[in-house]
C-alpha positions as CSV (number, residue, x, y, z in Angstrom):
1,X,-53.2,-59.3,-65.5
2,X,-51.6,-58.7,-68.9
3,X,-50.6,-61.8,-70.8
4,X,-48.1,-61.5,-73.6
5,X,-47.3,-63.2,-76.9
6,X,-43.8,-63.2,-78.3
7,X,-42.0,-63.3,-81.7
8,X,-38.5,-64.0,-82.7
9,X,-37.4,-62.5,-86.0
10,X,-34.2,-62.3,-88.1
11,X,-33.0,-58.7,-88.7
12,X,-31.0,-57.9,-91.9
13,X,-28.4,-55.4,-91.0
14,X,-29.1,-53.3,-94.1
15,X,-32.9,-53.1,-93.4
16,X,-33.2,-53.1,-89.6
17,X,-35.2,-49.9,-89.2
18,X,-37.8,-50.8,-91.9
19,X,-38.3,-54.3,-90.3
20,X,-38.7,-53.0,-86.8
21,X,-41.0,-50.2,-88.0
22,X,-43.3,-52.7,-89.6
23,X,-43.5,-54.9,-86.6
24,X,-43.9,-51.9,-84.4
25,X,-46.9,-50.7,-86.5
26,X,-48.4,-54.1,-85.9
27,X,-48.2,-53.5,-82.1
28,X,-45.0,-55.4,-81.3
29,X,-42.5,-54.0,-78.8
30,X,-38.8,-54.7,-79.2
31,X,-37.4,-56.5,-76.1
32,X,-33.9,-57.4,-77.1
33,X,-31.5,-57.8,-80.1
34,X,-28.8,-60.5,-80.1
35,X,-26.2,-61.7,-82.6
36,X,-27.4,-64.4,-84.9
37,X,-26.3,-68.1,-84.6
38,X,-22.9,-69.3,-85.4
39,X,-21.3,-65.8,-85.6
40,X,-23.4,-64.7,-88.6
41,X,-23.6,-61.0,-89.4
42,X,-27.3,-61.0,-89.0
43,X,-29.2,-60.2,-85.8
44,X,-32.1,-61.8,-84.0
45,X,-34.8,-59.6,-82.5
46,X,-37.2,-60.6,-79.7
47,X,-40.5,-58.8,-79.5
48,X,-43.6,-58.9,-77.4
49,X,-47.2,-57.5,-77.4
50,X,-50.2,-57.8,-75.2
51,X,-52.2,-60.9,-76.0
52,X,-55.8,-60.2,-77.2
53,X,-57.8,-62.2,-74.6
54,X,-61.1,-61.3,-76.1
């Protein structure tokens, strides 16, 4: 059975692609993007990747 680890990261609107590309290169898969807290203009990304059980 696959086990997962998760990360929550802030996304800056003007640099979203570069941020997600970097995390993707490290093996993270984007699960969801939601608005930041308190109506901020930033976004929050939730990511996951298989946990290395070795």
